[in-house]
Short mmCIF file of C-alpha atoms in Angstrom, two decimals:
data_model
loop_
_atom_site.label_atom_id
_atom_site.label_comp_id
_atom_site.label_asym_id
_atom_site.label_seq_id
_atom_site.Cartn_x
_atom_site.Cartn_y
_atom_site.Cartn_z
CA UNK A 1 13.04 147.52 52.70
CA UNK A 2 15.52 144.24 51.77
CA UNK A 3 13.58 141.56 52.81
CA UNK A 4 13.56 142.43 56.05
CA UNK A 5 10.03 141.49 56.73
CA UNK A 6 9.82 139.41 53.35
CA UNK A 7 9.45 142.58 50.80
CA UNK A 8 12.12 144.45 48.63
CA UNK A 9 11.49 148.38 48.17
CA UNK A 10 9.26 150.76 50.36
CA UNK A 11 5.40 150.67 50.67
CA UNK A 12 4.16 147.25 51.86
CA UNK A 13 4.74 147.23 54.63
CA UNK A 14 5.00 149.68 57.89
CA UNK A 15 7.93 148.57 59.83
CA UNK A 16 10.29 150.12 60.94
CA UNK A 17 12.87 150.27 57.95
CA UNK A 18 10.21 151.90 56.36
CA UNK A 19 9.36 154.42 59.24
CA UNK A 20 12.06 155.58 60.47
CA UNK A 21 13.45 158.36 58.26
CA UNK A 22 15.63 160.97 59.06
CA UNK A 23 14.31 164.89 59.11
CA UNK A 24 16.96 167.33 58.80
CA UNK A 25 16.79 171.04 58.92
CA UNK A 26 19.23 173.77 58.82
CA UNK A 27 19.35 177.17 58.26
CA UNK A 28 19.25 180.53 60.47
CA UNK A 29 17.57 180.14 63.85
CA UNK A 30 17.68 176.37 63.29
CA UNK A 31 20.31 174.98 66.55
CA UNK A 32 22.39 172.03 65.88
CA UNK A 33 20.60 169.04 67.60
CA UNK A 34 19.42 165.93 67.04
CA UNK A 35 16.34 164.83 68.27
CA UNK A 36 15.11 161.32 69.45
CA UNK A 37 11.69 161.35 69.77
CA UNK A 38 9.52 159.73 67.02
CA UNK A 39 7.67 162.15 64.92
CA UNK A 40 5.24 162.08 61.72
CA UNK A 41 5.37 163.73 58.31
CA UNK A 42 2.56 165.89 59.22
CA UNK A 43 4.72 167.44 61.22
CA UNK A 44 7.17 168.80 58.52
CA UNK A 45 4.69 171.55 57.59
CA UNK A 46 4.18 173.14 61.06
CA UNK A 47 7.63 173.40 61.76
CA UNK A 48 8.82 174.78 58.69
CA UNK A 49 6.08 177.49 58.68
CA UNK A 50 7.19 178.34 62.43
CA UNK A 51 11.02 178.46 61.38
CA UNK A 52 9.79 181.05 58.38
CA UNK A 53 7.04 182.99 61.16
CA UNK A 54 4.17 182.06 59.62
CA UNK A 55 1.51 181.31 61.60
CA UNK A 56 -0.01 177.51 61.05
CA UNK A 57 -2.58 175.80 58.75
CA UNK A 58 -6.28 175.41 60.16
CA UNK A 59 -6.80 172.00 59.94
CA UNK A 60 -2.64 170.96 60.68
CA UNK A 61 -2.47 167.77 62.31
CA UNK A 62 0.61 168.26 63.28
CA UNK A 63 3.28 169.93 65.15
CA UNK A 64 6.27 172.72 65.19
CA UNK A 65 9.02 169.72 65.83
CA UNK A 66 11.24 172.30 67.62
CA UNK A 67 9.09 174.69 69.43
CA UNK A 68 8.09 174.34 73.40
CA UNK A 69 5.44 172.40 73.17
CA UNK A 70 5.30 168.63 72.23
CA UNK A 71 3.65 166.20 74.05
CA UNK A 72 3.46 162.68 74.20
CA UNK A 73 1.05 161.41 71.68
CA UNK A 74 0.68 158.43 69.70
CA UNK A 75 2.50 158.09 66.00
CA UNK A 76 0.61 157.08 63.48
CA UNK A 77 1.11 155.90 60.33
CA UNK A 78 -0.99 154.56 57.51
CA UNK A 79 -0.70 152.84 53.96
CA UNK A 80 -3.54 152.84 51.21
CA UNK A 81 -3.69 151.35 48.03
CA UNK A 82 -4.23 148.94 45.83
CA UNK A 83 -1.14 146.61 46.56
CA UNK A 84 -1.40 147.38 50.58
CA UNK A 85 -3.58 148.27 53.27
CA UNK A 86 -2.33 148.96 56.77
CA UNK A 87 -2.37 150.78 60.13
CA UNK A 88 0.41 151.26 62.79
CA UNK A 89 0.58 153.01 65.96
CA UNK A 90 3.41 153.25 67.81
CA UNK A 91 3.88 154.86 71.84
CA UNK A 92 6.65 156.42 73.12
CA UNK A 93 7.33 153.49 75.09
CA UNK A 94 8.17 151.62 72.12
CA UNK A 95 5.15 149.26 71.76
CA UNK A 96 3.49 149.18 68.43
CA UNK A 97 0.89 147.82 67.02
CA UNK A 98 0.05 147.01 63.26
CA UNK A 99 -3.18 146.19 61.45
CA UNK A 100 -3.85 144.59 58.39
CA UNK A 101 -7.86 144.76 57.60
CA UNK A 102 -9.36 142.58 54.98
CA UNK A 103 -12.19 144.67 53.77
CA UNK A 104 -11.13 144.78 50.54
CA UNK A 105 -8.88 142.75 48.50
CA UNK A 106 -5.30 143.71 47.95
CA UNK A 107 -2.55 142.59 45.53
CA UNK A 108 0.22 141.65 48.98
CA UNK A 109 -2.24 141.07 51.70
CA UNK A 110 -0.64 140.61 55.13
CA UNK A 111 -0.49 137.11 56.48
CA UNK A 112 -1.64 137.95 60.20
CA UNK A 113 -4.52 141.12 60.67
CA UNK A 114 -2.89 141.96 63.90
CA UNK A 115 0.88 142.22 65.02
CA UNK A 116 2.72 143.92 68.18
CA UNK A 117 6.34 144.86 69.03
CA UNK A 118 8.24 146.14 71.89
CA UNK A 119 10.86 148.13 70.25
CA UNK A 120 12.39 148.62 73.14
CA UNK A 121 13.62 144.86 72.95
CA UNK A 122 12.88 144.04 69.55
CA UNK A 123 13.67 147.12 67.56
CA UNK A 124 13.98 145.03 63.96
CA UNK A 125 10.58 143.76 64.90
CA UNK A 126 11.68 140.48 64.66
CA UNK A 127 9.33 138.81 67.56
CA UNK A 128 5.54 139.41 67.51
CA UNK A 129 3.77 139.19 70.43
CA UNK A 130 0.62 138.99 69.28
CA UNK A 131 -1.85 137.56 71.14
CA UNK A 132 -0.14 139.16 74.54
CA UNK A 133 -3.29 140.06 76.68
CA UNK A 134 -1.39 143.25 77.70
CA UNK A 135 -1.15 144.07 74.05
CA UNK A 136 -5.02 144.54 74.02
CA UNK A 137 -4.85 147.57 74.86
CA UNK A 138 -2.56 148.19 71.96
CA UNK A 139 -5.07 146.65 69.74
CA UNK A 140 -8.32 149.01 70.93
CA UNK A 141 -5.44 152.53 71.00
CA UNK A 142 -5.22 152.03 67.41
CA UNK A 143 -8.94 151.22 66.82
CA UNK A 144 -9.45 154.19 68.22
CA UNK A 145 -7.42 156.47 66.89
CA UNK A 146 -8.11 155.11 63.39
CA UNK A 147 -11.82 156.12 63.89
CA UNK A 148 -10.83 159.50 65.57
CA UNK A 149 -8.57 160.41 61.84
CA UNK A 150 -11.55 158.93 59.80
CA UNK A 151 -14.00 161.35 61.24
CA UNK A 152 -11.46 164.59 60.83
CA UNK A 153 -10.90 163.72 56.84
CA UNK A 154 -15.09 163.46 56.56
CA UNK A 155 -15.63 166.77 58.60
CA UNK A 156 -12.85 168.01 56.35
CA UNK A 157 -14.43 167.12 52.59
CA UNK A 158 -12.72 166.55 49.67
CA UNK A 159 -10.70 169.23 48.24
CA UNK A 160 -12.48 168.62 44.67
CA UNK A 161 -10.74 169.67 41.57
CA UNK A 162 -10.17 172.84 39.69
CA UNK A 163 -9.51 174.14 35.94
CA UNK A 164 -6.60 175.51 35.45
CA UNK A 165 -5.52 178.32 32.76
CA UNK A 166 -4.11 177.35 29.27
CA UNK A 167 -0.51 178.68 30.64
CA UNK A 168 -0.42 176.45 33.83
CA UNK A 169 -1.82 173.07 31.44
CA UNK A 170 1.36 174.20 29.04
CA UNK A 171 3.86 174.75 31.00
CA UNK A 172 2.72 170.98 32.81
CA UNK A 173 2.59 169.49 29.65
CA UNK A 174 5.69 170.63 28.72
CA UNK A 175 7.18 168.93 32.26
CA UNK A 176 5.90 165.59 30.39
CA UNK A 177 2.54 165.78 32.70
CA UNK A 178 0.29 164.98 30.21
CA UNK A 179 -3.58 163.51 29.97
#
């Protein structure tokens, strides 16, 4: 991120500079292709687990990237923390829409709460097009699915902490991760 949308390095915002990374595999069994369609980092783990035949993780969110089936869905993306909060969803379509709450207080708070793109036209999200009326929908999508991840990660729990053995906290201490 150059000051594209007013910020220099990655993490405040979720445009598309920041979004749209490139996933490449290769190795046996792996064909040489390039695929289009938007996908999510939770969808790294599935597919590498199907390219090594393991079978996939319970609670995986995601999807094997180059097996039969992928449907159209929704991509999602999220940031957290103390300098940012935001949502984005994003159809295959192209439309996207991005949400900035103000629940808490952040140190780069977005200037608008709401904003929408057709990356179809606008693919440097340049023009918002916030308050379109047919971007409601948009708006209530990502409401939705927001709500829909919330409730997974509480019927999931916290995966607490654990003590590890005096050779694991030496050999991380020794890789400078110290207390």
């Amino acid at each position: 991120e150059f000051f594209e949308h007013g910020h220099l390095q990655h993490g405040m915002t979720l445009h598309e500079e920041i979004l749209r990374v490139p996933l490449i595999l290769a190795g046996p069994g792996v064909p040489a292709r390039r695929l289009a369609r938007p996908a999510m980092l939770c969808d790294v783990a599935p597919t590498l687990l199907a390219r090594l035949g393991l079978a996939p993780l319970e609670h995986a969110q995601g999807l094997d990237l180059l097996g039969p089936d992928w449907p159209a869905r929704p991509i999602w993306a999220e940031v957290d923390d103390r300098f940012v909060h935001q949502y984005a969803l994003r159809s295959e379509d192209g439309a996207k829409a991005l949400h900035a709450p103000a629940e808490r207080a952040r140190m780069f708070p977005r200037p608008k709460a709401w904003e929408h793109y057709d990356l179809t036209q606008d693919p440097h999200e340049t023009r918002d097009l916030w308050p379109a009326p047919a971007l409601q929908l948009r708006r209530a999508l990502l409401e939705r699915e927001r709500a829909r991840l919330e409730e997974l990660g509480a019927s999931l729990g916290t995966a607490g902490s654990g003590a590890l053995d005096d050779a694991t906290e030496d050999e991380l201490s020794g890789l400078g991760y110290n207390d």
